[in-house]
Amino acid sequence: MGTTICRPTRRKTPTYSILSTHSRLNSSSSPRSQQANLPWKHYKADIESADVFAFLEPVTSSWQYIIVDPITRESAIIDPVLDYNPASGTLSTTAADILLGFIKEKDLNIVRILETHAHADHLSASQYIKQTLDAKIPICIGKRIKQLQGHFAPIYGLETTDFLESFDVFLEDEDQFQLGSSISCEVIHLPGHTPDHIGFMVGKAVFTGDSIFMPDLGSARADFPGGNAKDLFSSMSRLLSLPEDYQLFVGHDYPVGRQHECMATVGVHQEKNKHGKLGTTETQFVQFREARDKVLGTPRLLHPSLQVNIRAGKLPPASNGRVWLKTPAQLANPMIPL
């Protein structure tokens, strides 16, 4: 018999603020409606929590985050995006430069760059940001990235040496680190979407990557190499067992009939998550997820993304003075001549 997502012990749910006026990092005390044109959203669970700034990259519907210790301004970046146009082959830094401009404006001290997993739908700007700010800033990812590197290296013609000096820190479940003097961060392993997938629990803010989507979307696919629907159910169950007032920040949002959003509380997910609300059994989830994944198409930026992201945002070695991103051809008809 499969497991079921059940309600944990209830706790009183405090209020939380969006674009909080309590933080000295907030550029204005205007209400949210007057700040609609800002390129970021600001979240803060309470006066002692980290400031969370969310930046949408609209082409890939990716959320990038900067988390800040309000006392020292030590900060970390989560899942920065490098712009890529597959038609022209143009790489650009529009999304990352917005982050860099914000960092400069707020006088933040970036001490870590955090990747939730090797993304298959956008390219990482981690190396660009690291080199622009300070080459000593560590790029951190789950230790199981090595499993994906081993799988994809022969596909893209990469050597073991191509992964040297890419990621700096390999994280495990329950690893902890500090931001400044007041903010504690904990790593949580959230496999299912990919085997290397991790999240970051920063007080009551939990950065989930692609391990859960907004409640009306439910869950991400689990059919990438090493992905597994049962593991994804387990990861979602772990997230939904947190206190109801904890805030789950997603890696993507693909809205239909609403604006892009990046956060919902655990309590909201427990009641409304389309694929994993309370009472959902493992069997129900796995049957749906596996059937759904069979009809999903290949992500548009799959091959460019993986070649760059398994190397922490480094481009493949240049050939003939140019950088090449390879796309392995799939021969639907074996009679096609080579």
mmCIF file of C-alpha atoms in Angstrom:
data_model
loop_
_atom_site.group_PDB
_atom_site.id
_atom_site.type_symbol
_atom_site.label_atom_id
_atom_site.label_comp_id
_atom_site.label_asym_id
_atom_site.label_seq_id
_atom_site.Cartn_x
_atom_site.Cartn_y
_atom_site.Cartn_z
ATOM 1 C CA MET A 1 0.000 0.000 0.000
ATOM 2 C CA GLY A 2 1.388 3.414 -0.934
ATOM 3 C CA THR A 3 1.887 6.218 1.509
ATOM 4 C CA THR A 4 -0.437 9.207 1.797
ATOM 5 C CA ILE A 5 0.235 12.909 2.287
ATOM 6 C CA CYS A 6 -1.152 13.598 5.760
ATOM 7 C CA ARG A 7 -1.595 16.738 7.821
ATOM 8 C CA PRO A 8 1.183 17.334 10.371
ATOM 9 C CA THR A 9 0.564 18.769 13.820
ATOM 10 C CA ARG A 10 -1.137 22.124 13.334
ATOM 11 C CA ARG A 11 0.598 25.312 14.387
ATOM 12 C CA LYS A 12 -0.788 28.800 14.599
ATOM 13 C CA THR A 13 -0.121 30.560 11.311
ATOM 14 C CA PRO A 14 1.376 34.049 11.706
ATOM 15 C CA THR A 15 1.042 36.677 9.056
ATOM 16 C CA TYR A 16 3.813 37.278 6.547
ATOM 17 C CA SER A 17 4.506 40.277 4.398
ATOM 18 C CA ILE A 18 5.091 40.810 0.720
ATOM 19 C CA LEU A 19 7.200 43.852 -0.101
ATOM 20 C CA SER A 20 7.574 44.333 3.637
ATOM 21 C CA THR A 21 8.049 47.865 4.928
ATOM 22 C CA HIS A 22 9.906 46.587 7.999
ATOM 23 C CA SER A 23 13.153 45.797 6.211
ATOM 24 C CA ARG A 24 15.735 48.505 5.771
ATOM 25 C CA LEU A 25 16.540 46.882 2.437
ATOM 26 C CA ASN A 26 13.137 47.821 1.055
ATOM 27 C CA SER A 27 13.578 50.772 -1.279
ATOM 28 C CA SER A 28 10.169 52.213 -0.511
ATOM 29 C CA SER A 29 7.412 52.094 2.059
ATOM 30 C CA SER A 30 4.783 52.299 -0.672
ATOM 31 C CA PRO A 31 2.131 49.573 -0.761
ATOM 32 C CA ARG A 32 2.543 46.671 -3.142
ATOM 33 C CA SER A 33 0.098 48.124 -5.670
ATOM 34 C CA GLN A 34 2.367 51.148 -6.099
ATOM 35 C CA GLN A 35 5.443 48.970 -6.642
ATOM 36 C CA ALA A 36 3.995 46.752 -9.342
ATOM 37 C CA ASN A 37 6.554 47.922 -11.880
ATOM 38 C CA LEU A 38 9.566 46.895 -9.808
ATOM 39 C CA PRO A 39 11.579 44.026 -11.373
ATOM 40 C CA TRP A 40 11.481 42.072 -8.131
ATOM 41 C CA LYS A 41 9.216 40.925 -5.316
ATOM 42 C CA HIS A 42 10.208 41.162 -1.666
ATOM 43 C CA TYR A 43 9.158 38.648 0.982
ATOM 44 C CA LYS A 44 9.890 38.568 4.697
ATOM 45 C CA ALA A 45 8.251 36.105 7.093
ATOM 46 C CA ASP A 46 8.860 38.254 10.178
ATOM 47 C CA ILE A 47 11.146 40.996 11.450
ATOM 48 C CA GLU A 48 13.976 38.565 12.273
ATOM 49 C CA SER A 49 13.881 36.612 9.006
ATOM 50 C CA ALA A 50 16.008 36.875 5.905
ATOM 51 C CA ASP A 51 14.899 39.278 3.215
ATOM 52 C CA VAL A 52 13.923 37.340 0.090
ATOM 53 C CA PHE A 53 14.015 39.074 -3.285
ATOM 54 C CA ALA A 54 12.510 37.210 -6.244
ATOM 55 C CA PHE A 55 13.341 38.076 -9.863
ATOM 56 C CA LEU A 56 11.394 36.590 -12.777
ATOM 57 C CA GLU A 57 13.186 35.689 -16.008
ATOM 58 C CA PRO A 58 10.134 35.821 -18.294
ATOM 59 C CA VAL A 59 11.378 33.926 -21.366
ATOM 60 C CA THR A 60 11.870 30.664 -19.451
ATOM 61 C CA SER A 61 9.489 31.587 -16.598
ATOM 62 C CA SER A 62 12.340 31.021 -14.146
ATOM 63 C CA TRP A 63 12.538 32.538 -10.682
ATOM 64 C CA GLN A 64 15.905 33.752 -9.421
ATOM 65 C CA TYR A 65 16.377 34.658 -5.784
ATOM 66 C CA ILE A 66 18.630 36.753 -3.587
ATOM 67 C CA ILE A 67 18.427 36.045 0.143
ATOM 68 C CA VAL A 68 19.867 38.628 2.498
ATOM 69 C CA ASP A 69 20.849 38.833 6.152
ATOM 70 C CA PRO A 70 19.347 42.241 7.018
ATOM 71 C CA ILE A 71 21.964 42.933 9.690
ATOM 72 C CA THR A 72 25.225 42.340 7.798
ATOM 73 C CA ARG A 73 23.871 42.282 4.211
ATOM 74 C CA GLU A 74 25.669 39.022 3.558
ATOM 75 C CA SER A 75 23.678 37.388 0.780
ATOM 76 C CA ALA A 76 23.309 34.356 -1.464
ATOM 77 C CA ILE A 77 21.973 34.019 -5.000
ATOM 78 C CA ILE A 78 19.800 31.043 -5.939
ATOM 79 C CA ASP A 79 19.467 29.737 -9.534
ATOM 80 C CA PRO A 80 20.648 32.717 -11.635
ATOM 81 C CA VAL A 81 19.740 32.605 -15.344
ATOM 82 C CA LEU A 82 21.909 33.152 -18.430
ATOM 83 C CA ASP A 83 19.870 34.283 -21.446
ATOM 84 C CA TYR A 84 20.112 32.139 -24.576
ATOM 85 C CA ASN A 85 18.449 32.476 -27.977
ATOM 86 C CA PRO A 86 18.600 29.042 -29.638
ATOM 87 C CA ALA A 87 17.662 30.411 -33.058
ATOM 88 C CA SER A 88 20.589 32.827 -33.287
ATOM 89 C CA GLY A 89 22.881 31.067 -30.816
ATOM 90 C CA THR A 90 23.211 34.320 -28.871
ATOM 91 C CA LEU A 91 24.151 34.204 -25.201
ATOM 92 C CA SER A 92 23.416 37.361 -23.216
ATOM 93 C CA THR A 93 23.290 38.477 -19.600
ATOM 94 C CA THR A 94 20.131 40.560 -19.288
ATOM 95 C CA ALA A 95 18.639 38.560 -16.403
ATOM 96 C CA ALA A 96 21.925 38.250 -14.527
ATOM 97 C CA ASP A 97 22.731 41.929 -14.991
ATOM 98 C CA ILE A 98 19.462 42.848 -13.286
ATOM 99 C CA LEU A 99 20.671 40.845 -10.279
ATOM 100 C CA LEU A 100 24.069 42.520 -10.395
ATOM 101 C CA GLY A 101 22.503 45.960 -10.591
ATOM 102 C CA PHE A 102 20.325 45.190 -7.584
ATOM 103 C CA ILE A 103 23.322 43.882 -5.641
ATOM 104 C CA LYS A 104 25.219 47.083 -6.339
ATOM 105 C CA GLU A 105 22.254 49.319 -5.521
ATOM 106 C CA LYS A 106 21.627 47.604 -2.169
ATOM 107 C CA ASP A 107 25.357 47.238 -1.389
ATOM 108 C CA LEU A 108 25.033 43.493 -0.801
ATOM 109 C CA ASN A 109 27.914 41.137 -0.072
ATOM 110 C CA ILE A 110 27.359 37.921 -2.037
ATOM 111 C CA VAL A 111 29.040 35.016 -0.242
ATOM 112 C CA ARG A 112 27.455 32.005 -2.001
ATOM 113 C CA ILE A 113 25.843 31.099 -5.299
ATOM 114 C CA LEU A 114 23.399 28.216 -4.829
ATOM 115 C CA GLU A 115 22.079 25.876 -7.513
ATOM 116 C CA THR A 116 19.099 23.663 -6.702
ATOM 117 C CA HIS A 117 19.940 21.229 -9.539
ATOM 118 C CA ALA A 118 21.249 20.938 -13.086
ATOM 119 C CA HIS A 119 18.441 22.725 -14.900
ATOM 120 C CA ALA A 120 17.222 21.408 -18.246
ATOM 121 C CA ASP A 121 15.190 24.437 -19.297
ATOM 122 C CA HIS A 122 17.527 27.387 -18.888
ATOM 123 C CA LEU A 123 21.244 28.067 -18.694
ATOM 124 C CA SER A 124 22.949 28.995 -15.440
ATOM 125 C CA ALA A 125 24.632 32.370 -14.984
ATOM 126 C CA SER A 126 26.568 31.203 -11.920
ATOM 127 C CA GLN A 127 30.015 31.455 -13.522
ATOM 128 C CA TYR A 128 29.274 34.846 -15.045
ATOM 129 C CA ILE A 129 28.138 36.249 -11.705
ATOM 130 C CA LYS A 130 31.033 34.645 -9.853
ATOM 131 C CA GLN A 131 33.629 36.122 -12.193
ATOM 132 C CA THR A 132 31.920 39.515 -12.274
ATOM 133 C CA LEU A 133 31.663 39.897 -8.505
ATOM 134 C CA ASP A 134 34.554 37.935 -7.040
ATOM 135 C CA ALA A 135 36.167 34.761 -8.350
ATOM 136 C CA LYS A 136 36.343 33.405 -4.790
ATOM 137 C CA ILE A 137 32.565 33.173 -4.306
ATOM 138 C CA PRO A 138 31.733 29.430 -4.113
ATOM 139 C CA ILE A 139 29.159 27.878 -6.436
ATOM 140 C CA CYS A 140 27.284 25.205 -4.480
ATOM 141 C CA ILE A 141 25.143 22.263 -5.628
ATOM 142 C CA GLY A 142 24.021 18.840 -4.398
ATOM 143 C CA LYS A 143 26.732 16.192 -4.413
ATOM 144 C CA ARG A 144 24.720 13.934 -6.733
ATOM 145 C CA ILE A 145 25.484 16.273 -9.623
ATOM 146 C CA LYS A 146 28.395 13.904 -10.231
ATOM 147 C CA GLN A 147 25.873 11.231 -11.249
ATOM 148 C CA LEU A 148 24.493 13.517 -13.962
ATOM 149 C CA GLN A 149 27.961 14.591 -15.060
ATOM 150 C CA GLY A 150 28.873 10.949 -15.570
ATOM 151 C CA HIS A 151 25.697 10.318 -17.562
ATOM 152 C CA PHE A 152 25.891 13.317 -19.885
ATOM 153 C CA ALA A 153 29.654 13.679 -20.385
ATOM 154 C CA PRO A 154 29.889 11.025 -23.151
ATOM 155 C CA ILE A 155 26.724 12.332 -24.815
ATOM 156 C CA TYR A 156 28.249 15.781 -25.234
ATOM 157 C CA GLY A 157 31.831 14.652 -25.755
ATOM 158 C CA LEU A 158 33.070 16.041 -22.445
ATOM 159 C CA GLU A 159 36.055 14.698 -20.548
ATOM 160 C CA THR A 160 36.412 14.271 -16.799
ATOM 161 C CA THR A 161 38.845 17.170 -16.770
ATOM 162 C CA ASP A 162 36.139 19.424 -18.217
ATOM 163 C CA PHE A 163 34.401 19.370 -14.835
ATOM 164 C CA LEU A 164 37.397 20.600 -12.876
ATOM 165 C CA GLU A 165 37.025 24.049 -11.350
ATOM 166 C CA SER A 166 33.301 24.160 -12.067
ATOM 167 C CA PHE A 167 31.384 23.652 -8.824
ATOM 168 C CA ASP A 168 33.172 24.581 -5.619
ATOM 169 C CA VAL A 169 31.022 23.022 -2.887
ATOM 170 C CA PHE A 170 29.031 19.770 -3.003
ATOM 171 C CA LEU A 171 26.194 19.731 -0.482
ATOM 172 C CA GLU A 172 24.435 16.895 1.324
ATOM 173 C CA ASP A 173 21.098 16.580 3.062
ATOM 174 C CA GLU A 174 21.009 18.504 6.364
ATOM 175 C CA ASP A 175 24.227 20.413 5.687
ATOM 176 C CA GLN A 176 24.061 23.840 7.307
ATOM 177 C CA PHE A 177 25.663 27.215 6.739
ATOM 178 C CA GLN A 178 25.218 30.788 7.934
ATOM 179 C CA LEU A 179 24.407 34.019 6.173
ATOM 180 C CA GLY A 180 25.847 36.835 8.215
ATOM 181 C CA SER A 181 25.259 36.832 11.944
ATOM 182 C CA SER A 182 21.611 35.870 12.141
ATOM 183 C CA ILE A 183 20.431 33.669 9.265
ATOM 184 C CA SER A 184 20.792 29.873 9.403
ATOM 185 C CA CYS A 185 20.404 27.852 6.199
ATOM 186 C CA GLU A 186 19.856 24.104 5.863
ATOM 187 C CA VAL A 187 20.163 21.904 2.789
ATOM 188 C CA ILE A 188 17.331 19.462 2.072
ATOM 189 C CA HIS A 189 17.674 16.702 -0.514
ATOM 190 C CA LEU A 190 14.582 16.751 -2.757
ATOM 191 C CA PRO A 191 15.078 14.079 -5.442
ATOM 192 C CA GLY A 192 12.523 13.116 -8.046
ATOM 193 C CA HIS A 193 12.701 15.809 -10.697
ATOM 194 C CA THR A 194 16.426 15.038 -10.876
ATOM 195 C CA PRO A 195 18.555 12.907 -8.534
ATOM 196 C CA ASP A 196 20.841 15.804 -7.605
ATOM 197 C CA HIS A 197 17.989 18.119 -6.630
ATOM 198 C CA ILE A 198 18.290 19.981 -3.341
ATOM 199 C CA GLY A 199 16.421 22.797 -1.650
ATOM 200 C CA PHE A 200 17.417 25.412 0.878
ATOM 201 C CA MET A 201 15.538 26.090 4.110
ATOM 202 C CA VAL A 202 16.300 29.607 5.300
ATOM 203 C CA GLY A 203 14.239 30.110 8.418
ATOM 204 C CA LYS A 204 10.634 29.822 7.271
ATOM 205 C CA ALA A 205 11.548 30.361 3.617
ATOM 206 C CA VAL A 206 12.153 27.169 1.630
ATOM 207 C CA PHE A 207 13.580 27.342 -1.883
ATOM 208 C CA THR A 208 12.251 24.266 -3.610
ATOM 209 C CA GLY A 209 13.617 24.518 -7.153
ATOM 210 C CA ASP A 210 11.527 22.210 -9.353
ATOM 211 C CA SER A 211 10.474 19.807 -6.589
ATOM 212 C CA ILE A 212 7.052 21.460 -6.353
ATOM 213 C CA PHE A 213 5.141 24.035 -8.396
ATOM 214 C CA MET A 214 2.503 26.590 -7.432
ATOM 215 C CA PRO A 215 -0.647 24.898 -6.084
ATOM 216 C CA ASP A 216 -2.667 25.264 -9.291
ATOM 217 C CA LEU A 217 0.148 23.609 -11.287
ATOM 218 C CA GLY A 218 1.090 20.935 -8.756
ATOM 219 C CA SER A 219 4.346 19.233 -9.663
ATOM 220 C CA ALA A 220 7.197 19.148 -12.147
ATOM 221 C CA ARG A 221 8.060 16.277 -14.465
ATOM 222 C CA ALA A 222 10.061 13.327 -13.179
ATOM 223 C CA ASP A 223 11.264 11.684 -16.393
ATOM 224 C CA PHE A 224 14.755 13.137 -16.724
ATOM 225 C CA PRO A 225 17.711 10.734 -16.292
ATOM 226 C CA GLY A 226 17.676 9.650 -12.666
ATOM 227 C CA GLY A 227 14.266 11.223 -12.112
ATOM 228 C CA ASN A 228 11.604 9.194 -10.352
ATOM 229 C CA ALA A 229 7.941 9.875 -9.602
ATOM 230 C CA LYS A 230 8.042 8.021 -6.272
ATOM 231 C CA ASP A 231 11.008 10.101 -5.177
ATOM 232 C CA LEU A 232 9.215 13.269 -6.248
ATOM 233 C CA PHE A 233 6.160 12.288 -4.192
ATOM 234 C CA SER A 234 8.420 11.690 -1.201
ATOM 235 C CA SER A 235 10.052 15.099 -1.657
ATOM 236 C CA MET A 236 6.690 16.850 -1.940
ATOM 237 C CA SER A 237 5.497 14.996 1.160
ATOM 238 C CA ARG A 238 8.565 16.204 3.023
ATOM 239 C CA LEU A 239 7.826 19.794 2.031
ATOM 240 C CA LEU A 240 4.159 19.519 2.954
ATOM 241 C CA SER A 241 5.052 18.127 6.389
ATOM 242 C CA LEU A 242 6.654 21.451 7.331
ATOM 243 C CA PRO A 243 4.710 23.931 9.506
ATOM 244 C CA GLU A 244 1.792 25.530 7.686
ATOM 245 C CA ASP A 245 3.234 29.046 7.778
ATOM 246 C CA TYR A 246 6.483 28.075 6.029
ATOM 247 C CA GLN A 247 6.837 29.695 2.614
ATOM 248 C CA LEU A 248 7.643 27.491 -0.399
ATOM 249 C CA PHE A 249 9.418 29.388 -3.182
ATOM 250 C CA VAL A 250 9.294 27.676 -6.585
ATOM 251 C CA GLY A 251 11.843 27.611 -9.396
ATOM 252 C CA HIS A 252 9.338 28.162 -12.216
ATOM 253 C CA ASP A 253 5.790 29.283 -12.745
ATOM 254 C CA TYR A 254 3.682 28.764 -15.859
ATOM 255 C CA PRO A 255 0.442 30.603 -15.078
ATOM 256 C CA VAL A 256 -2.817 30.348 -16.962
ATOM 257 C CA GLY A 257 -5.144 33.281 -16.382
ATOM 258 C CA ARG A 258 -3.113 34.881 -13.593
ATOM 259 C CA GLN A 259 0.135 36.717 -12.958
ATOM 260 C CA HIS A 260 3.423 34.921 -12.320
ATOM 261 C CA GLU A 261 3.792 33.969 -8.663
ATOM 262 C CA CYS A 262 6.693 32.418 -6.791
ATOM 263 C CA MET A 263 5.468 31.584 -3.294
ATOM 264 C CA ALA A 264 2.658 29.827 -1.464
ATOM 265 C CA THR A 265 2.640 28.653 2.130
ATOM 266 C CA VAL A 266 2.734 25.012 3.129
ATOM 267 C CA GLY A 267 -0.828 25.385 4.405
ATOM 268 C CA VAL A 268 -2.063 26.536 1.014
ATOM 269 C CA HIS A 269 -0.302 23.630 -0.703
ATOM 270 C CA GLN A 270 -1.811 21.185 1.777
ATOM 271 C CA GLU A 271 -5.286 22.354 0.828
ATOM 272 C CA LYS A 272 -4.909 23.184 -2.850
ATOM 273 C CA ASN A 273 -1.884 21.577 -4.503
ATOM 274 C CA LYS A 274 -3.260 20.115 -7.712
ATOM 275 C CA HIS A 275 -1.167 16.953 -7.571
ATOM 276 C CA GLY A 276 -0.174 16.547 -3.931
ATOM 277 C CA LYS A 277 -2.689 18.056 -1.522
ATOM 278 C CA LEU A 278 -3.479 16.297 1.734
ATOM 279 C CA GLY A 279 -4.966 12.853 1.194
ATOM 280 C CA THR A 280 -3.130 12.169 -2.059
ATOM 281 C CA THR A 281 -1.644 8.672 -2.070
ATOM 282 C CA GLU A 282 1.695 7.710 -3.533
ATOM 283 C CA THR A 283 -0.051 5.368 -5.967
ATOM 284 C CA GLN A 284 -2.353 8.124 -7.215
ATOM 285 C CA PHE A 285 0.506 10.552 -7.668
ATOM 286 C CA VAL A 286 2.846 8.117 -9.401
ATOM 287 C CA GLN A 287 0.163 6.927 -11.810
ATOM 288 C CA PHE A 288 -0.691 10.481 -12.795
ATOM 289 C CA ARG A 289 2.891 11.742 -12.969
ATOM 290 C CA GLU A 290 4.198 8.866 -15.083
ATOM 291 C CA ALA A 291 1.250 9.064 -17.491
ATOM 292 C CA ARG A 292 1.618 12.811 -17.822
ATOM 293 C CA ASP A 293 5.368 12.656 -18.403
ATOM 294 C CA LYS A 294 4.919 10.233 -21.301
ATOM 295 C CA VAL A 295 3.142 12.902 -23.354
ATOM 296 C CA LEU A 296 5.354 15.869 -22.471
ATOM 297 C CA GLY A 297 7.708 17.158 -25.132
ATOM 298 C CA THR A 298 11.446 17.671 -24.798
ATOM 299 C CA PRO A 299 12.307 20.997 -23.130
ATOM 300 C CA ARG A 300 13.274 23.581 -25.753
ATOM 301 C CA LEU A 301 16.671 24.300 -24.178
ATOM 302 C CA LEU A 302 17.444 20.797 -22.894
ATOM 303 C CA HIS A 303 20.766 20.192 -24.642
ATOM 304 C CA PRO A 304 22.206 23.718 -24.416
ATOM 305 C CA SER A 305 21.208 23.887 -20.754
ATOM 306 C CA LEU A 306 22.708 20.589 -19.659
ATOM 307 C CA GLN A 307 26.036 21.142 -21.426
ATOM 308 C CA VAL A 308 26.465 24.379 -19.512
ATOM 309 C CA ASN A 309 24.763 23.553 -16.234
ATOM 310 C CA ILE A 310 26.614 20.334 -15.402
ATOM 311 C CA ARG A 311 29.708 22.566 -15.511
ATOM 312 C CA ALA A 312 28.258 25.216 -13.158
ATOM 313 C CA GLY A 313 27.539 27.659 -15.951
ATOM 314 C CA LYS A 314 30.820 27.214 -17.822
ATOM 315 C CA LEU A 315 30.593 27.083 -21.588
ATOM 316 C CA PRO A 316 32.004 24.002 -23.359
ATOM 317 C CA PRO A 317 35.649 24.196 -24.444
ATOM 318 C CA ALA A 318 36.073 26.308 -27.567
ATOM 319 C CA SER A 319 36.824 24.695 -30.928
ATOM 320 C CA ASN A 320 38.277 26.617 -33.867
ATOM 321 C CA GLY A 321 37.965 29.786 -31.838
ATOM 322 C CA ARG A 322 34.221 29.381 -31.341
ATOM 323 C CA VAL A 323 31.955 27.968 -28.641
ATOM 324 C CA TRP A 324 29.698 25.126 -29.775
ATOM 325 C CA LEU A 325 26.594 23.809 -28.031
ATOM 326 C CA LYS A 326 25.832 20.342 -29.370
ATOM 327 C CA THR A 327 22.452 18.772 -30.084
ATOM 328 C CA PRO A 328 22.580 14.977 -30.477
ATOM 329 C CA ALA A 329 20.471 13.917 -33.456
ATOM 330 C CA GLN A 330 17.802 11.265 -32.952
ATOM 331 C CA LEU A 331 17.199 9.213 -36.101
ATOM 332 C CA ALA A 332 13.483 8.407 -36.156
ATOM 333 C CA ASN A 333 14.123 6.440 -39.356
ATOM 334 C CA PRO A 334 17.317 4.336 -39.322
ATOM 335 C CA MET A 335 17.437 4.536 -43.120
ATOM 336 C CA ILE A 336 18.394 8.205 -42.985
ATOM 337 C CA PRO A 337 21.949 8.209 -44.401
ATOM 338 C CA LEU A 338 24.816 9.351 -42.223
#
